[in-house]
Amino acid sequence: MASKLLRAVILGPPGSGKGTVCQRIAQNFGLQHLSSGHFLRENIKASTGFPRTLGQAEALDKICEVDLVISLNIPFETLKDRLSRRWIHPPSGRVYNLDFNPPHVHGIDDVTGEPLVQQEDDKPEAVAARLRQYKDVAKPVIELYKSRGVLHQFSGTETNKIWPYVYTLFSNKITPIQSKEAY
């Protein structure tokens, strides 16, 4: 028996919890998570940037039909706080937050023992510009998916409070492989 293919896009500003939500979706529904942020950072390193724009959404249309789009709406102050407290392990992409997901040893990756870094664009002086840029670029993309009837928006300040709604939405589209509590 073939399993149904579900193509979903998760939109949200930097620090909105897209990675966490995607990780939980993949874990609970047995889906593959392809991170555009990861691909974007790789393309920037190679000087071949791939922006998240209306043009990108239209290009995606030529490849496949998107079944579901989730937009995470998080208040500016929450995003600013999250980003300024975010540290990463560059080789693996593991993300830590000093408030709600700190490493066991400050500044050190839990798995490898290697140093963590704060990305330049997560530093407080860069955050406001990043959030403004996201808002300008994302608005037409959100409107496109809204007009197609595939957009679902979730608002809040904590991923753990948004997650049950995302889980329910996905459960209506695809059978979970484990319960929402198992994350």
mmCIF file of N, CA and C in Angstrom, residues 73-173:
data_model
loop_
_atom_site.group_PDB
_atom_site.id
_atom_site.type_symbol
_atom_site.label_atom_id
_atom_site.label_comp_id
_atom_site.label_asym_id
_atom_site.label_seq_id
_atom_site.Cartn_x
_atom_site.Cartn_y
_atom_site.Cartn_z
ATOM 1 N N ASN A 73 2.655 33.135 13.419
ATOM 2 C CA ASN A 73 2.636 34.555 13.745
ATOM 3 C C ASN A 73 3.037 34.734 15.210
ATOM 4 N N ILE A 74 4.226 35.268 15.401
ATOM 5 C CA ILE A 74 4.786 35.427 16.741
ATOM 6 C C ILE A 74 5.051 36.921 16.959
ATOM 7 N N PRO A 75 4.708 37.470 18.138
ATOM 8 C CA PRO A 75 4.945 38.894 18.384
ATOM 9 C C PRO A 75 6.419 39.279 18.240
ATOM 10 N N PHE A 76 6.628 40.513 17.765
ATOM 11 C CA PHE A 76 7.977 41.029 17.523
ATOM 12 C C PHE A 76 8.875 40.902 18.748
ATOM 13 N N GLU A 77 8.393 41.274 19.922
ATOM 14 C CA GLU A 77 9.221 41.233 21.134
ATOM 15 C C GLU A 77 9.660 39.808 21.459
ATOM 16 N N THR A 78 8.765 38.852 21.262
ATOM 17 C CA THR A 78 9.098 37.445 21.499
ATOM 18 C C THR A 78 10.202 37.001 20.549
ATOM 19 N N LEU A 79 10.064 37.361 19.264
ATOM 20 C CA LEU A 79 11.078 36.998 18.269
ATOM 21 C C LEU A 79 12.419 37.622 18.603
ATOM 22 N N LYS A 80 12.393 38.878 18.965
ATOM 23 C CA LYS A 80 13.629 39.598 19.300
ATOM 24 C C LYS A 80 14.337 38.908 20.473
ATOM 25 N N ASP A 81 13.573 38.544 21.489
ATOM 26 C CA ASP A 81 14.150 37.859 22.650
ATOM 27 C C ASP A 81 14.701 36.488 22.270
ATOM 28 N N ARG A 82 13.930 35.720 21.500
ATOM 29 C CA ARG A 82 14.372 34.381 21.103
ATOM 30 C C ARG A 82 15.671 34.435 20.302
ATOM 31 N N LEU A 83 15.701 35.320 19.312
ATOM 32 C CA LEU A 83 16.873 35.374 18.440
ATOM 33 C C LEU A 83 18.121 35.826 19.186
ATOM 34 N N SER A 84 17.972 36.782 20.078
ATOM 35 C CA SER A 84 19.150 37.282 20.786
ATOM 36 C C SER A 84 19.687 36.268 21.799
ATOM 37 N N ARG A 85 18.877 35.234 22.113
ATOM 38 C CA ARG A 85 19.292 34.204 23.071
ATOM 39 C C ARG A 85 19.602 32.876 22.368
ATOM 40 N N ARG A 86 19.666 32.897 21.011
ATOM 41 C CA ARG A 86 19.860 31.678 20.229
ATOM 42 C C ARG A 86 21.335 31.466 19.896
ATOM 43 N N TRP A 87 21.801 30.248 20.122
ATOM 44 C CA TRP A 87 23.175 29.838 19.797
ATOM 45 C C TRP A 87 23.091 28.546 19.003
ATOM 46 N N ILE A 88 23.990 28.353 18.063
ATOM 47 C CA ILE A 88 23.927 27.164 17.219
ATOM 48 C C ILE A 88 25.251 26.414 17.182
ATOM 49 N N HIS A 89 25.140 25.148 16.812
ATOM 50 C CA HIS A 89 26.305 24.313 16.532
ATOM 51 C C HIS A 89 26.351 24.221 15.003
ATOM 52 N N PRO A 90 27.212 25.021 14.347
ATOM 53 C CA PRO A 90 27.192 25.114 12.883
ATOM 54 C C PRO A 90 27.301 23.789 12.123
ATOM 55 N N PRO A 91 28.188 22.862 12.504
ATOM 56 C CA PRO A 91 28.281 21.636 11.707
ATOM 57 C C PRO A 91 26.988 20.814 11.653
ATOM 58 N N SER A 92 26.240 20.777 12.748
ATOM 59 C CA SER A 92 25.036 19.937 12.799
ATOM 60 C C SER A 92 23.754 20.732 12.585
ATOM 61 N N GLY A 93 23.801 22.048 12.848
ATOM 62 C CA GLY A 93 22.591 22.858 12.770
ATOM 63 C C GLY A 93 21.761 22.821 14.043
ATOM 64 N N ARG A 94 22.267 22.141 15.111
ATOM 65 C CA ARG A 94 21.526 22.108 16.371
ATOM 66 C C ARG A 94 21.410 23.522 16.925
ATOM 67 N N VAL A 95 20.195 23.836 17.399
ATOM 68 C CA VAL A 95 19.912 25.173 17.906
ATOM 69 C C VAL A 95 19.619 25.099 19.397
ATOM 70 N N TYR A 96 20.203 26.011 20.126
ATOM 71 C CA TYR A 96 19.961 26.124 21.564
ATOM 72 C C TYR A 96 19.414 27.514 21.846
ATOM 73 N N ASN A 97 18.588 27.616 22.870
ATOM 74 C CA ASN A 97 18.114 28.908 23.343
ATOM 75 C C ASN A 97 18.438 28.969 24.821
ATOM 76 N N LEU A 98 19.079 30.041 25.237
ATOM 77 C CA LEU A 98 19.538 30.142 26.615
ATOM 78 C C LEU A 98 18.395 30.145 27.626
ATOM 79 N N ASP A 99 17.172 30.477 27.184
ATOM 80 C CA ASP A 99 16.033 30.510 28.100
ATOM 81 C C ASP A 99 15.305 29.170 28.219
ATOM 82 N N PHE A 100 14.975 28.528 27.076
ATOM 83 C CA PHE A 100 14.134 27.345 27.158
ATOM 84 C C PHE A 100 14.751 26.077 26.596
ATOM 85 N N ASN A 101 15.934 26.137 26.037
ATOM 86 C CA ASN A 101 16.616 24.928 25.558
ATOM 87 C C ASN A 101 18.125 25.151 25.655
ATOM 88 N N PRO A 102 18.630 25.430 26.857
ATOM 89 C CA PRO A 102 20.060 25.739 26.990
ATOM 90 C C PRO A 102 20.933 24.490 26.869
ATOM 91 N N PRO A 103 22.177 24.678 26.425
ATOM 92 C CA PRO A 103 23.099 23.535 26.434
ATOM 93 C C PRO A 103 23.419 23.172 27.876
ATOM 94 N N HIS A 104 23.843 21.917 28.093
ATOM 95 C CA HIS A 104 24.195 21.486 29.455
ATOM 96 C C HIS A 104 25.341 22.324 30.012
ATOM 97 N N VAL A 105 26.309 22.653 29.147
ATOM 98 C CA VAL A 105 27.431 23.512 29.531
ATOM 99 C C VAL A 105 27.372 24.747 28.636
ATOM 100 N N HIS A 106 27.335 25.922 29.241
ATOM 101 C CA HIS A 106 27.201 27.173 28.486
ATOM 102 C C HIS A 106 28.254 27.273 27.377
ATOM 103 N N GLY A 107 27.767 27.513 26.142
ATOM 104 C CA GLY A 107 28.670 27.716 25.013
ATOM 105 C C GLY A 107 29.208 26.457 24.368
ATOM 106 N N ILE A 108 28.746 25.276 24.835
ATOM 107 C CA ILE A 108 29.278 24.002 24.338
ATOM 108 C C ILE A 108 28.131 23.122 23.838
ATOM 109 N N ASP A 109 28.294 22.528 22.657
ATOM 110 C CA ASP A 109 27.300 21.616 22.097
ATOM 111 C C ASP A 109 27.187 20.372 22.974
ATOM 112 N N ASP A 110 25.950 19.970 23.280
ATOM 113 C CA ASP A 110 25.707 18.804 24.142
ATOM 114 C C ASP A 110 26.238 17.502 23.548
ATOM 115 N N VAL A 111 26.197 17.362 22.234
ATOM 116 C CA VAL A 111 26.549 16.096 21.596
ATOM 117 C C VAL A 111 28.050 15.975 21.341
ATOM 118 N N THR A 112 28.649 17.021 20.771
ATOM 119 C CA THR A 112 30.048 16.919 20.338
ATOM 120 C C THR A 112 31.053 17.554 21.285
ATOM 121 N N GLY A 113 30.580 18.466 22.151
ATOM 122 C CA GLY A 113 31.499 19.198 23.023
ATOM 123 C C GLY A 113 32.190 20.350 22.308
ATOM 124 N N GLU A 114 31.784 20.610 21.067
ATOM 125 C CA GLU A 114 32.377 21.706 20.295
ATOM 126 C C GLU A 114 31.713 23.024 20.671
ATOM 127 N N PRO A 115 32.381 24.157 20.383
ATOM 128 C CA PRO A 115 31.815 25.450 20.754
ATOM 129 C C PRO A 115 30.572 25.816 19.945
ATOM 130 N N LEU A 116 29.668 26.527 20.606
ATOM 131 C CA LEU A 116 28.486 27.079 19.955
ATOM 132 C C LEU A 116 28.802 28.511 19.516
ATOM 133 N N VAL A 117 28.075 28.991 18.514
ATOM 134 C CA VAL A 117 28.266 30.365 18.050
ATOM 135 C C VAL A 117 26.917 31.063 17.945
ATOM 136 N N GLN A 118 26.977 32.382 18.024
ATOM 137 C CA GLN A 118 25.781 33.174 17.748
ATOM 138 C C GLN A 118 25.972 33.770 16.361
ATOM 139 N N GLN A 119 25.025 33.485 15.472
ATOM 140 C CA GLN A 119 25.122 34.004 14.110
ATOM 141 C C GLN A 119 25.055 35.524 14.140
ATOM 142 N N GLU A 120 25.763 36.151 13.219
ATOM 143 C CA GLU A 120 25.769 37.614 13.150
ATOM 144 C C GLU A 120 24.359 38.170 13.049
ATOM 145 N N ASP A 121 23.506 37.502 12.254
ATOM 146 C CA ASP A 121 22.154 38.029 12.063
ATOM 147 C C ASP A 121 21.207 37.710 13.221
ATOM 148 N N ASP A 122 21.680 37.010 14.256
ATOM 149 C CA ASP A 122 20.898 36.798 15.472
ATOM 150 C C ASP A 122 21.268 37.804 16.562
ATOM 151 N N LYS A 123 22.292 38.582 16.309
ATOM 152 C CA LYS A 123 22.690 39.587 17.293
ATOM 153 C C LYS A 123 21.652 40.709 17.304
ATOM 154 N N PRO A 124 21.392 41.276 18.483
ATOM 155 C CA PRO A 124 20.289 42.231 18.641
ATOM 156 C C PRO A 124 20.228 43.336 17.583
ATOM 157 N N GLU A 125 21.376 43.865 17.194
ATOM 158 C CA GLU A 125 21.366 44.969 16.229
ATOM 159 C C GLU A 125 20.884 44.555 14.837
ATOM 160 N N ALA A 126 20.955 43.276 14.515
ATOM 161 C CA ALA A 126 20.525 42.801 13.190
ATOM 162 C C ALA A 126 19.093 42.278 13.179
ATOM 163 N N VAL A 127 18.567 41.955 14.351
ATOM 164 C CA VAL A 127 17.263 41.289 14.429
ATOM 165 C C VAL A 127 16.134 42.146 13.863
ATOM 166 N N ALA A 128 16.051 43.409 14.229
ATOM 167 C CA ALA A 128 14.950 44.258 13.768
ATOM 168 C C ALA A 128 14.930 44.346 12.243
ATOM 169 N N ALA A 129 16.082 44.483 11.639
ATOM 170 C CA ALA A 129 16.152 44.562 10.174
ATOM 171 C C ALA A 129 15.694 43.246 9.542
ATOM 172 N N ARG A 130 16.097 42.127 10.106
ATOM 173 C CA ARG A 130 15.680 40.821 9.585
ATOM 174 C C ARG A 130 14.170 40.651 9.650
ATOM 175 N N LEU A 131 13.581 41.067 10.759
ATOM 176 C CA LEU A 131 12.140 40.906 10.926
ATOM 177 C C LEU A 131 11.362 41.810 9.973
ATOM 178 N N ARG A 132 11.843 43.042 9.770
ATOM 179 C CA ARG A 132 11.202 43.947 8.802
ATOM 180 C C ARG A 132 11.283 43.359 7.391
ATOM 181 N N GLN A 133 12.446 42.843 7.043
ATOM 182 C CA GLN A 133 12.643 42.263 5.716
ATOM 183 C C GLN A 133 11.714 41.060 5.508
ATOM 184 N N TYR A 134 11.609 40.198 6.519
ATOM 185 C CA TYR A 134 10.720 39.047 6.407
ATOM 186 C C TYR A 134 9.289 39.500 6.146
ATOM 187 N N LYS A 135 8.837 40.482 6.918
ATOM 188 C CA LYS A 135 7.454 40.954 6.790
ATOM 189 C C LYS A 135 7.183 41.457 5.375
ATOM 190 N N ASP A 136 8.105 42.213 4.824
ATOM 191 C CA ASP A 136 7.932 42.762 3.470
ATOM 192 C C ASP A 136 7.902 41.665 2.411
ATOM 193 N N VAL A 137 8.796 40.689 2.533
ATOM 194 C CA VAL A 137 8.919 39.626 1.539
ATOM 195 C C VAL A 137 7.802 38.599 1.683
ATOM 196 N N ALA A 138 7.411 38.288 2.914
ATOM 197 C CA ALA A 138 6.443 37.212 3.158
ATOM 198 C C ALA A 138 5.001 37.602 2.855
ATOM 199 N N LYS A 139 4.681 38.870 2.965
ATOM 200 C CA LYS A 139 3.278 39.283 2.803
ATOM 201 C C LYS A 139 2.662 38.800 1.487
ATOM 202 N N PRO A 140 3.305 39.013 0.326
ATOM 203 C CA PRO A 140 2.682 38.510 -0.910
ATOM 204 C C PRO A 140 2.635 36.984 -0.997
ATOM 205 N N VAL A 141 3.586 36.301 -0.381
ATOM 206 C CA VAL A 141 3.585 34.837 -0.373
ATOM 207 C C VAL A 141 2.394 34.333 0.448
ATOM 208 N N ILE A 142 2.196 34.939 1.603
ATOM 209 C CA ILE A 142 1.074 34.576 2.472
ATOM 210 C C ILE A 142 -0.248 34.841 1.764
ATOM 211 N N GLU A 143 -0.348 35.983 1.093
ATOM 212 C CA GLU A 143 -1.580 36.316 0.360
ATOM 213 C C GLU A 143 -1.852 35.323 -0.764
ATOM 214 N N LEU A 144 -0.808 34.884 -1.454
ATOM 215 C CA LEU A 144 -0.955 33.898 -2.524
ATOM 216 C C LEU A 144 -1.573 32.606 -1.986
ATOM 217 N N TYR A 145 -0.987 32.070 -0.914
ATOM 218 C CA TYR A 145 -1.491 30.818 -0.360
ATOM 219 C C TYR A 145 -2.859 30.990 0.292
ATOM 220 N N LYS A 146 -3.127 32.170 0.838
ATOM 221 C CA LYS A 146 -4.444 32.449 1.415
ATOM 222 C C LYS A 146 -5.501 32.422 0.308
ATOM 223 N N SER A 147 -5.185 33.019 -0.834
ATOM 224 C CA SER A 147 -6.136 33.061 -1.951
ATOM 225 C C SER A 147 -6.419 31.667 -2.500
ATOM 226 N N ARG A 148 -5.508 30.735 -2.316
ATOM 227 C CA ARG A 148 -5.694 29.355 -2.788
ATOM 228 C C ARG A 148 -6.405 28.476 -1.766
ATOM 229 N N GLY A 149 -6.627 29.007 -0.570
ATOM 230 C CA GLY A 149 -7.340 28.255 0.450
ATOM 231 C C GLY A 149 -6.517 27.190 1.157
ATOM 232 N N VAL A 150 -5.181 27.276 1.074
ATOM 233 C CA VAL A 150 -4.331 26.276 1.731
ATOM 234 C C VAL A 150 -3.596 26.836 2.950
ATOM 235 N N LEU A 151 -3.807 28.118 3.251
ATOM 236 C CA LEU A 151 -3.094 28.771 4.350
ATOM 237 C C LEU A 151 -3.825 28.579 5.677
ATOM 238 N N HIS A 152 -3.046 28.213 6.695
ATOM 239 C CA HIS A 152 -3.544 28.103 8.070
ATOM 240 C C HIS A 152 -2.591 28.902 8.945
ATOM 241 N N GLN A 153 -3.127 29.891 9.678
ATOM 242 C CA GLN A 153 -2.279 30.749 10.497
ATOM 243 C C GLN A 153 -2.462 30.426 11.973
ATOM 244 N N PHE A 154 -1.326 30.386 12.683
ATOM 245 C CA PHE A 154 -1.321 30.117 14.120
ATOM 246 C C PHE A 154 -0.529 31.215 14.804
ATOM 247 N N SER A 155 -1.101 31.773 15.871
ATOM 248 C CA SER A 155 -0.455 32.858 16.599
ATOM 249 C C SER A 155 -0.183 32.433 18.037
ATOM 250 N N GLY A 156 0.898 32.984 18.598
ATOM 251 C CA GLY A 156 1.216 32.701 19.986
ATOM 252 C C GLY A 156 2.642 33.074 20.300
ATOM 253 N N THR A 157 3.013 32.866 21.534
ATOM 254 C CA THR A 157 4.373 33.190 21.975
ATOM 255 C C THR A 157 5.184 31.950 22.321
ATOM 256 N N GLU A 158 4.527 30.764 22.341
ATOM 257 C CA GLU A 158 5.230 29.532 22.704
ATOM 258 C C GLU A 158 4.896 28.420 21.721
ATOM 259 N N THR A 159 5.911 27.782 21.194
ATOM 260 C CA THR A 159 5.718 26.677 20.264
ATOM 261 C C THR A 159 4.903 25.561 20.907
ATOM 262 N N ASN A 160 5.124 25.298 22.180
ATOM 263 C CA ASN A 160 4.386 24.225 22.852
ATOM 264 C C ASN A 160 2.883 24.491 22.897
ATOM 265 N N LYS A 161 2.474 25.753 22.850
ATOM 266 C CA LYS A 161 1.045 26.076 22.860
ATOM 267 C C LYS A 161 0.459 26.072 21.447
ATOM 268 N N ILE A 162 1.282 26.323 20.445
ATOM 269 C CA ILE A 162 0.839 26.292 19.050
ATOM 270 C C ILE A 162 0.801 24.853 18.534
ATOM 271 N N TRP A 163 1.735 24.026 18.989
ATOM 272 C CA TRP A 163 1.893 22.669 18.474
ATOM 273 C C TRP A 163 0.611 21.836 18.450
ATOM 274 N N PRO A 164 -0.210 21.795 19.517
ATOM 275 C CA PRO A 164 -1.410 20.940 19.460
ATOM 276 C C PRO A 164 -2.340 21.290 18.288
ATOM 277 N N TYR A 165 -2.413 22.554 17.916
ATOM 278 C CA TYR A 165 -3.255 22.976 16.794
ATOM 279 C C TYR A 165 -2.658 22.515 15.465
ATOM 280 N N VAL A 166 -1.334 22.605 15.347
ATOM 281 C CA VAL A 166 -0.647 22.128 14.143
ATOM 282 C C VAL A 166 -0.825 20.618 14.027
ATOM 283 N N TYR A 167 -0.680 19.914 15.138
ATOM 284 C CA TYR A 167 -0.839 18.455 15.167
ATOM 285 C C TYR A 167 -2.243 18.061 14.695
ATOM 286 N N THR A 168 -3.259 18.746 15.193
ATOM 287 C CA THR A 168 -4.632 18.455 14.809
ATOM 288 C C THR A 168 -4.849 18.692 13.319
ATOM 289 N N LEU A 169 -4.318 19.787 12.810
ATOM 290 C CA LEU A 169 -4.434 20.087 11.384
ATOM 291 C C LEU A 169 -3.810 18.972 10.547
ATOM 292 N N PHE A 170 -2.600 18.571 10.893
ATOM 293 C CA PHE A 170 -1.924 17.502 10.153
ATOM 294 C C PHE A 170 -2.662 16.177 10.304
ATOM 295 N N SER A 171 -3.208 15.913 11.491
ATOM 296 C CA SER A 171 -3.931 14.662 11.737
ATOM 297 C C SER A 171 -5.146 14.530 10.825
ATOM 298 N N ASN A 172 -5.694 15.662 10.399
ATOM 299 C CA ASN A 172 -6.835 15.638 9.486
ATOM 300 C C ASN A 172 -6.404 15.361 8.042
ATOM 301 N N LYS A 173 -5.099 15.444 7.779
ATOM 302 C CA LYS A 173 -4.579 15.243 6.420
ATOM 303 C C LYS A 173 -3.845 13.909 6.262
#
